[in-house]
Tab-separated table of C-alpha atoms in Angstrom:
chain	number	residue	atom	x	y	z
A	8	MET	CA	6.223	1.931	-21.871
A	9	SER	CA	5.255	-0.942	-19.611
A	10	LEU	CA	6.821	-0.886	-16.148
A	11	ARG	CA	7.466	-3.746	-13.709
A	12	ILE	CA	6.003	-2.669	-10.400
A	13	THR	CA	6.215	-4.259	-6.946
A	14	ILE	CA	3.661	-3.362	-4.293
A	15	VAL	CA	4.191	-4.297	-0.638
A	16	GLY	CA	0.855	-4.729	1.103
A	17	ALA	CA	-2.403	-6.194	-0.229
A	18	GLY	CA	-4.795	-3.989	1.701
A	19	ILE	CA	-7.253	-1.752	-0.084
A	20	MET	CA	-4.590	0.842	-0.976
A	21	GLY	CA	-2.146	-1.646	-2.451
A	22	LEU	CA	-4.841	-3.514	-4.363
A	23	CYS	CA	-6.464	-0.361	-5.751
A	24	THR	CA	-3.090	0.937	-6.903
A	25	ALA	CA	-2.376	-2.433	-8.529
A	26	TRP	CA	-5.759	-2.201	-10.271
A	27	ALA	CA	-5.064	1.298	-11.564
A	28	LEU	CA	-1.581	0.388	-12.802
A	29	ALA	CA	-2.670	-2.865	-14.445
A	30	ARG	CA	-5.437	-1.023	-16.298
A	31	ARG	CA	-2.706	1.241	-17.675
A	32	GLY	CA	-0.789	-1.756	-19.035
A	33	HIS	CA	1.888	-2.257	-16.392
A	34	THR	CA	3.102	-5.551	-14.912
A	35	VAL	CA	2.318	-5.623	-11.208
A	36	SER	CA	3.228	-7.988	-8.364
A	37	VAL	CA	1.741	-7.580	-4.882
A	38	PHE	CA	3.249	-9.142	-1.748
A	39	ASP	CA	1.475	-9.588	1.584
A	40	GLN	CA	2.617	-11.290	4.758
A	41	GLY	CA	-0.774	-12.926	5.371
A	42	ASN	CA	-3.715	-14.323	3.540
A	43	VAL	CA	-5.516	-12.062	1.093
A	44	PRO	CA	-7.790	-10.720	2.453
A	45	ASN	CA	-5.609	-10.536	5.552
A	46	PRO	CA	-7.888	-10.686	8.629
A	47	PHE	CA	-5.339	-8.616	10.573
A	48	GLY	CA	-5.103	-5.920	7.916
A	49	SER	CA	-6.460	-2.413	8.405
A	50	SER	CA	-8.761	-2.805	5.388
A	51	VAL	CA	-10.513	-6.016	6.306
A	52	ASP	CA	-13.732	-5.714	8.254
A	53	GLN	CA	-17.390	-6.073	7.412
A	54	HIS	CA	-17.749	-2.423	6.486
A	55	ARG	CA	-16.275	1.032	6.115
A	56	LEU	CA	-18.160	4.320	5.787
A	57	PHE	CA	-18.360	6.588	2.746
A	58	ARG	CA	-19.277	10.165	3.645
A	59	HIS	CA	-18.895	13.781	2.542
A	60	ALA	CA	-19.049	15.593	5.906
A	61	TYR	CA	-15.559	16.485	7.195
A	62	GLY	CA	-15.915	19.607	9.299
A	63	ASP	CA	-13.793	22.433	7.883
A	64	ARG	CA	-11.560	20.090	5.892
A	65	ALA	CA	-12.791	21.025	2.451
A	66	GLY	CA	-10.096	18.969	0.753
A	67	TYR	CA	-11.584	15.697	1.949
A	68	ALA	CA	-15.101	16.816	1.064
A	69	ARG	CA	-13.965	17.665	-2.482
A	70	MET	CA	-12.091	14.388	-2.786
A	71	ALA	CA	-15.191	12.406	-1.811
A	72	GLY	CA	-16.839	13.313	-5.108
A	73	ALA	CA	-13.821	12.163	-7.111
A	74	ALA	CA	-13.610	9.023	-4.978
A	75	PHE	CA	-17.238	8.169	-5.687
A	76	GLN	CA	-16.534	8.356	-9.421
A	77	ALA	CA	-13.484	6.117	-8.990
A	78	TRP	CA	-15.567	3.569	-7.070
A	79	GLU	CA	-18.023	3.604	-9.990
A	80	ARG	CA	-15.192	2.669	-12.355
A	81	LEU	CA	-14.155	-0.121	-9.992
A	82	TRP	CA	-17.725	-1.451	-9.679
A	83	ALA	CA	-17.923	-1.579	-13.493
A	84	ASP	CA	-14.764	-3.702	-13.585
A	85	LEU	CA	-15.853	-5.950	-10.722
A	86	GLY	CA	-19.362	-6.396	-12.089
A	87	GLU	CA	-20.892	-5.669	-8.675
A	88	THR	CA	-21.643	-2.561	-6.644
A	89	LEU	CA	-20.496	-2.971	-3.046
A	90	LEU	CA	-21.525	0.428	-1.708
A	91	ILE	CA	-24.895	0.368	0.051
A	92	PRO	CA	-26.501	3.856	0.143
A	93	THR	CA	-27.737	4.837	3.606
A	94	GLY	CA	-27.494	8.596	3.862
A	95	THR	CA	-25.583	10.333	6.658
A	96	LEU	CA	-26.910	11.693	9.952
A	97	CYS	CA	-24.455	13.756	12.018
A	98	THR	CA	-25.355	14.909	15.527
A	99	ALA	CA	-23.715	16.934	18.265
A	100	GLY	CA	-24.373	18.246	21.735
A	101	SER	CA	-21.061	19.763	22.785
A	102	GLU	CA	-19.601	23.038	21.596
A	103	ASP	CA	-16.836	21.389	19.586
A	104	GLY	CA	-19.289	18.966	17.998
A	105	ARG	CA	-21.692	21.743	17.029
A	106	ARG	CA	-18.799	23.672	15.502
A	107	TRP	CA	-17.899	20.571	13.454
A	108	LEU	CA	-21.499	20.380	12.196
A	109	ALA	CA	-21.503	24.083	11.277
A	110	ASP	CA	-18.177	23.771	9.459
A	111	SER	CA	-19.362	20.664	7.612
A	112	ALA	CA	-22.553	22.385	6.500
A	113	ALA	CA	-20.666	25.494	5.359
A	114	VAL	CA	-18.190	23.481	3.309
A	115	LEU	CA	-20.905	21.343	1.767
A	116	ASP	CA	-22.966	24.435	0.938
A	117	SER	CA	-19.934	25.966	-0.800
A	118	LEU	CA	-19.540	22.818	-2.874
A	119	GLY	CA	-23.214	22.731	-3.811
A	120	HIS	CA	-23.728	19.505	-1.880
A	121	PRO	CA	-27.235	19.316	-0.362
A	122	VAL	CA	-27.367	19.265	3.434
A	123	ARG	CA	-30.298	19.718	5.838
A	124	ARG	CA	-29.942	21.248	9.288
A	125	LEU	CA	-32.090	19.558	11.938
A	126	THR	CA	-33.374	20.498	15.375
A	127	PRO	CA	-33.737	17.839	18.107
A	128	ALA	CA	-37.503	17.786	17.475
A	129	GLU	CA	-36.935	17.133	13.775
A	130	ILE	CA	-34.402	14.404	14.582
A	131	ALA	CA	-36.893	12.745	16.936
A	132	ALA	CA	-39.639	12.827	14.315
A	133	GLU	CA	-37.575	11.604	11.381
A	134	PHE	CA	-35.001	9.352	13.064
A	135	PRO	CA	-36.654	7.744	16.102
A	136	LEU	CA	-33.764	5.274	16.546
A	137	VAL	CA	-31.671	8.210	17.785
A	138	ASP	CA	-32.091	9.686	21.259
A	139	ALA	CA	-32.791	13.280	20.255
A	140	SER	CA	-32.690	14.390	23.896
A	141	ALA	CA	-28.955	13.596	23.931
A	142	VAL	CA	-28.107	16.008	21.110
A	143	ALA	CA	-28.501	19.714	20.435
A	144	GLU	CA	-28.673	19.671	16.653
A	145	GLY	CA	-27.893	17.629	13.582
A	146	ILE	CA	-27.324	17.654	9.837
A	147	HIS	CA	-28.530	15.110	7.319
A	148	LEU	CA	-27.212	14.249	3.864
A	149	ASP	CA	-28.876	11.936	1.381
A	150	SER	CA	-25.389	10.960	0.224
A	151	GLY	CA	-23.132	8.495	1.990
A	152	GLY	CA	-23.252	4.799	2.594
A	153	VAL	CA	-21.571	1.621	3.716
A	154	LEU	CA	-18.696	0.054	1.779
A	155	LEU	CA	-18.656	-3.738	2.213
A	156	ALA	CA	-14.945	-3.694	2.971
A	157	GLY	CA	-14.052	-7.373	3.352
A	158	ARG	CA	-16.042	-8.333	0.284
A	159	ILE	CA	-14.402	-5.536	-1.730
A	160	VAL	CA	-10.872	-6.670	-0.854
A	161	GLU	CA	-11.719	-10.287	-1.628
A	162	LEU	CA	-13.399	-9.585	-4.960
A	163	LEU	CA	-10.748	-7.081	-6.033
A	164	SER	CA	-7.902	-9.504	-5.277
A	165	HIS	CA	-9.567	-12.100	-7.502
A	166	HIS	CA	-10.238	-9.551	-10.241
A	167	LEU	CA	-6.582	-8.544	-10.317
A	168	ASN	CA	-5.710	-12.053	-11.474
A	169	THR	CA	-7.749	-11.435	-14.629
A	170	LEU	CA	-5.707	-8.269	-15.231
A	171	GLY	CA	-2.438	-10.207	-15.016
A	172	VAL	CA	-1.510	-8.990	-11.521
A	173	THR	CA	0.267	-11.577	-9.372
A	174	VAL	CA	-0.824	-11.457	-5.734
A	175	HIS	CA	1.621	-13.288	-3.458
A	176	ALA	CA	-0.179	-14.160	-0.220
A	177	ARG	CA	1.691	-15.432	2.851
A	178	THR	CA	4.915	-14.019	1.402
A	179	PRO	CA	6.441	-11.672	3.990
A	180	VAL	CA	8.775	-8.902	2.887
A	181	THR	CA	11.633	-8.534	5.366
A	182	GLY	CA	13.705	-5.819	3.701
A	183	LEU	CA	13.460	-2.940	1.230
A	184	ASP	CA	15.891	-1.007	-0.928
A	185	PRO	CA	14.012	2.060	-2.181
A	186	GLU	CA	16.954	3.279	-4.275
A	187	ARG	CA	17.085	0.038	-6.273
A	188	ALA	CA	13.336	-0.708	-6.019
A	189	THR	CA	14.009	-4.182	-4.618
A	190	VAL	CA	12.460	-6.192	-1.811
A	191	THR	CA	13.907	-9.078	0.168
A	192	LEU	CA	11.515	-11.873	1.084
A	193	ALA	CA	11.519	-14.063	4.182
A	194	ASP	CA	13.024	-16.909	2.134
A	195	ARG	CA	15.932	-14.542	1.262
A	196	ARG	CA	14.964	-14.073	-2.361
A	197	THR	CA	15.450	-10.575	-3.768
A	198	ILE	CA	12.804	-9.258	-6.145
A	199	GLY	CA	13.603	-6.310	-8.389
A	200	ALA	CA	11.306	-3.956	-10.259
A	201	ASP	CA	11.251	-0.637	-12.087
A	202	VAL	CA	9.075	0.887	-9.359
A	203	LEU	CA	8.448	-0.070	-5.741
A	204	ILE	CA	5.359	1.011	-3.760
A	205	VAL	CA	5.247	0.461	-0.009
A	206	SER	CA	1.652	0.292	1.200
A	207	ALA	CA	2.079	-1.799	4.334
A	208	GLY	CA	-0.453	-0.157	6.633
A	209	ALA	CA	0.367	-0.357	10.331
A	210	TRP	CA	3.489	-2.427	9.559
A	211	VAL	CA	5.140	0.338	7.522
A	212	THR	CA	7.261	1.552	10.429
A	213	LYS	CA	8.746	-1.930	10.793
A	214	LEU	CA	9.792	-1.997	7.143
A	215	LEU	CA	10.794	1.679	7.064
A	216	PRO	CA	11.862	2.639	10.616
A	217	GLU	CA	12.624	6.182	9.488
A	218	THR	CA	8.886	6.769	9.007
A	219	ALA	CA	8.176	6.209	12.722
A	220	ALA	CA	8.782	9.887	13.415
A	221	ARG	CA	5.640	10.742	11.434
A	222	LEU	CA	3.542	7.586	11.178
A	223	THR	CA	2.045	6.017	14.292
A	224	PRO	CA	0.151	2.709	14.471
A	225	SER	CA	-3.129	3.254	16.296
A	226	ARG	CA	-4.974	0.354	17.891
A	227	GLN	CA	-8.735	0.892	17.729
A	228	VAL	CA	-11.470	-1.188	19.370
A	229	ILE	CA	-14.751	-1.642	17.526
A	230	ALA	CA	-17.923	-3.084	19.007
A	231	TYR	CA	-20.530	-5.125	17.153
A	232	LEU	CA	-24.000	-4.537	18.547
A	233	THR	CA	-27.220	-6.490	18.787
A	234	PRO	CA	-30.179	-4.101	18.493
A	235	PRO	CA	-33.327	-4.678	20.532
A	236	GLU	CA	-35.720	-7.306	19.266
A	237	GLY	CA	-37.768	-5.986	16.376
A	238	LEU	CA	-35.457	-3.067	15.525
A	239	ARG	CA	-32.918	-4.752	13.256
A	240	ALA	CA	-35.137	-4.287	10.190
A	241	ALA	CA	-35.533	-0.593	11.011
A	242	TRP	CA	-31.768	-0.213	11.311
A	243	THR	CA	-31.204	-1.705	7.847
A	244	ARG	CA	-33.082	1.339	6.515
A	245	ALA	CA	-31.379	3.853	8.813
A	246	PRO	CA	-28.563	6.268	7.920
A	247	MET	CA	-25.068	5.936	9.273
A	248	LEU	CA	-24.822	7.916	12.493
A	249	ILE	CA	-21.857	10.137	13.305
A	250	ASP	CA	-21.953	11.761	16.736
A	251	ALA	CA	-19.358	14.498	16.429
A	252	ASP	CA	-18.754	15.278	20.109
A	253	GLY	CA	-14.999	15.023	20.577
A	254	GLU	CA	-14.518	13.225	23.887
A	255	SER	CA	-17.704	11.168	23.865
A	256	GLY	CA	-18.444	10.872	20.157
A	257	VAL	CA	-19.057	7.660	18.321
A	258	TYR	CA	-20.001	6.417	14.870
A	259	VAL	CA	-22.658	3.759	14.295
A	260	VAL	CA	-22.824	1.626	11.143
A	261	PRO	CA	-26.236	0.158	10.252
A	262	PRO	CA	-26.449	-3.620	9.620
A	263	VAL	CA	-26.898	-3.478	5.838
A	264	ALA	CA	-26.519	-6.376	3.400
A	265	GLY	CA	-26.410	-9.000	6.149
A	266	THR	CA	-23.632	-7.319	8.152
A	267	THR	CA	-23.593	-6.718	11.904
A	268	MET	CA	-24.393	-3.338	13.437
A	269	LYS	CA	-21.133	-1.701	14.513
A	270	ALA	CA	-19.934	1.183	16.661
A	271	GLY	CA	-16.519	2.770	16.995
A	272	ASP	CA	-14.740	5.555	18.844
A	273	HIS	CA	-13.519	8.586	16.873
A	274	ARG	CA	-10.466	9.084	19.060
A	275	PHE	CA	-7.113	7.597	18.026
A	276	SER	CA	-5.221	5.568	20.614
A	277	ARG	CA	-1.913	6.270	18.809
A	278	SER	CA	-0.443	3.184	20.467
A	279	GLY	CA	-0.137	-0.569	20.028
A	280	ASP	CA	1.791	-3.155	18.038
A	281	PRO	CA	-0.020	-4.659	15.020
A	282	ASP	CA	1.738	-7.974	15.663
A	283	ALA	CA	0.378	-8.038	19.230
A	284	ASP	CA	-2.398	-6.290	21.157
A	285	ARG	CA	-5.005	-7.947	18.958
A	286	ASP	CA	-7.558	-8.989	21.581
A	287	PRO	CA	-9.939	-6.294	22.832
A	288	ASP	CA	-10.279	-6.000	26.579
A	289	PRO	CA	-13.910	-6.385	27.760
A	290	ASP	CA	-13.742	-2.947	29.378
A	291	GLU	CA	-12.669	-1.390	26.078
A	292	ALA	CA	-15.576	-2.981	24.265
A	293	ARG	CA	-18.039	-1.890	26.941
A	294	ASP	CA	-16.747	1.684	26.699
A	295	VAL	CA	-17.573	1.774	22.968
A	296	LEU	CA	-20.970	0.198	23.667
A	297	ASP	CA	-21.717	2.840	26.310
A	298	ARG	CA	-20.762	5.641	23.918
A	299	ALA	CA	-23.184	4.268	21.351
A	300	ARG	CA	-25.935	3.777	23.937
A	301	ARG	CA	-25.680	7.473	24.853
A	302	VAL	CA	-27.071	8.569	21.473
A	303	LEU	CA	-29.416	5.635	20.738
A	304	ALA	CA	-33.048	5.660	21.780
A	305	ASP	CA	-33.539	3.010	24.480
A	306	GLY	CA	-29.769	2.612	24.394
A	307	HIS	CA	-29.769	0.307	27.428
A	308	ARG	CA	-31.510	-2.347	25.304
A	309	TYR	CA	-28.545	-2.665	22.908
A	310	THR	CA	-26.124	-5.442	23.790
A	311	LEU	CA	-22.591	-6.361	22.811
A	312	ALA	CA	-22.460	-9.108	20.185
A	313	ASN	CA	-18.695	-9.110	19.661
A	314	ALA	CA	-15.660	-6.857	19.600
A	315	ALA	CA	-12.451	-6.630	17.611
A	316	THR	CA	-9.360	-4.495	17.136
A	317	CYS	CA	-8.250	-2.680	14.026
A	318	PHE	CA	-4.943	-0.905	13.446
A	319	TYR	CA	-4.809	2.378	11.598
A	320	THR	CA	-1.710	4.423	10.817
A	321	VAL	CA	-1.980	8.126	11.602
A	322	THR	CA	0.034	11.304	11.406
A	323	ALA	CA	-0.051	14.110	13.944
A	324	ASP	CA	-2.393	16.186	11.758
A	325	GLU	CA	-4.209	13.156	10.261
A	326	ARG	CA	-3.059	13.931	6.737
A	327	PHE	CA	-2.446	11.208	4.208
A	328	VAL	CA	1.184	10.460	3.315
A	329	ILE	CA	1.798	9.550	-0.324
A	330	GLU	CA	5.242	10.589	-1.440
A	331	PRO	CA	8.441	9.446	-3.174
A	332	LEU	CA	10.979	7.472	-1.167
A	333	SER	CA	13.425	7.737	-4.058
A	334	LYS	CA	13.299	8.221	-7.813
A	335	ARG	CA	12.028	4.638	-8.087
A	336	SER	CA	9.980	4.112	-4.941
A	337	TRP	CA	6.870	5.500	-3.272
A	338	LEU	CA	5.371	5.428	0.203
A	339	MET	CA	1.575	5.138	0.383
A	340	SER	CA	0.097	5.589	3.854
A	341	PRO	CA	-3.291	7.308	3.652
A	342	CYS	CA	-4.893	5.399	6.513
A	343	SER	CA	-5.788	7.831	9.310
A	344	GLY	CA	-8.942	5.837	10.005
A	345	HIS	CA	-10.800	7.107	6.949
A	346	GLY	CA	-8.594	6.368	3.945
A	347	PHE	CA	-10.579	3.358	2.712
A	348	LYS	CA	-13.241	5.478	1.030
A	349	PHE	CA	-10.625	7.240	-1.116
A	350	ALA	CA	-8.655	4.133	-2.122
A	351	PRO	CA	-9.513	3.765	-5.834
A	352	ALA	CA	-9.089	7.498	-6.472
A	353	LEU	CA	-5.755	7.575	-4.659
A	354	GLY	CA	-4.658	4.444	-6.506
A	355	GLU	CA	-5.453	6.117	-9.814
A	356	ALA	CA	-3.695	9.327	-8.771
A	357	LEU	CA	-0.543	7.480	-7.742
A	358	ALA	CA	-0.616	5.489	-10.981
A	359	ASP	CA	-0.786	8.773	-12.906
A	360	ALA	CA	2.095	10.198	-10.884
A	361	ILE	CA	4.233	7.130	-11.542
A	362	VAL	CA	3.712	7.191	-15.286
A	363	GLY	CA	4.268	10.947	-15.439
A	364	SER	CA	0.796	12.262	-16.229
A	365	ALA	CA	0.681	14.268	-12.999
A	366	ILE	CA	3.295	16.551	-11.456
A	367	ILE	CA	3.177	16.570	-7.682
A	368	GLY	CA	5.300	18.669	-5.376
A	369	PRO	CA	5.718	18.860	-1.623
A	370	GLY	CA	2.883	20.715	0.045
A	371	GLY	CA	1.088	21.419	-3.230
A	372	ASP	CA	-1.788	20.125	-5.257
A	373	SER	CA	-1.488	18.138	-8.465
A	374	PRO	CA	-2.801	19.845	-11.593
A	375	ASP	CA	-6.363	19.162	-12.650
A	376	ARG	CA	-5.440	16.500	-15.179
A	377	GLY	CA	-7.312	13.244	-15.660
A	378	ASN	CA	-8.087	11.605	-12.352
A	379	SER	CA	-5.168	13.198	-10.539
A	380	LEU	CA	-5.690	14.364	-6.968
A	381	SER	CA	-3.630	16.199	-4.428
A	382	LEU	CA	-1.477	13.598	-2.756
A	383	TRP	CA	0.153	15.963	-0.309
A	384	ALA	CA	-2.445	18.258	1.157
A	385	ALA	CA	-5.570	16.176	0.747
A	386	GLY	CA	-7.306	17.250	3.903
A	387	HIS	CA	-6.696	20.987	4.134
């Protein structure tokens, strides 16, 4: 049976779910308040990271394998692979960071995923772009890479047209009725469907105020870096760098495929309004730069090229939220700063749940059927 499905939000989650549903023969319409790709959306940036290391959160590590397979299905449809392999280098100097490394290695070992433990001397010899004197130990994985996020959203939105999906850009949704699976648009039109999916990113609490008790928009500042003269080429061959120290940690994205080197802070601000607070303060950008400089060899030679803000949506325990709003509507909010990498797998899992091929209950895992994943307890 073919269903008429409305999706609110044309970020990576909404578009991947539209892709999965359209491939299953359903009629899908997607509405977004901005252009598609929306430059203010949580999904749209030069890059996002794909990794397997998640500390003791074995659920995410397991899901990464399924997500990689889902990306492979998407690349086949798009006719282009937009994941650049880099490998993953994780470092730590503090007690909490070293515990995160140990937990990551233990989980990966249990899953049969190769991981190498490194001393500072080994880091210095193999990864001279990193200041090994600033860390106590590290782990390295051959797996992991950079997802070309903006390009993925753009190409996927175009591909959906060939699948019969209608993507309505610059068409704000101002009201929802989950019980009737209808949306009200800014021009006062009401659009009905068999199923409604709300995947509105940091704007979800404005459309569904009742979710504000659990979902919090989080304004994050990211810094784009200019490496020292002569080192850019070396960085294009370098792994992503994740410094796991809690209060001072940072992640560094290498400048692959013509992108700009980027650094970001692990910590969530858990504040901000996605319709405001868009301009990064110079002090915020310098703070991210300084965090990156701490773990980069000759860090003082790296300069700030640009800065931007991105809004995530997070829960108190950083779990994804994908659950029914009613018998005909679903909420999809798996942002938490790292949802992008799981998007096609989660889209497929939600599509399976909607058409009845997976049974999902509160707090439990879905059965091992098809591409179904746990939508409730993904990270634990």
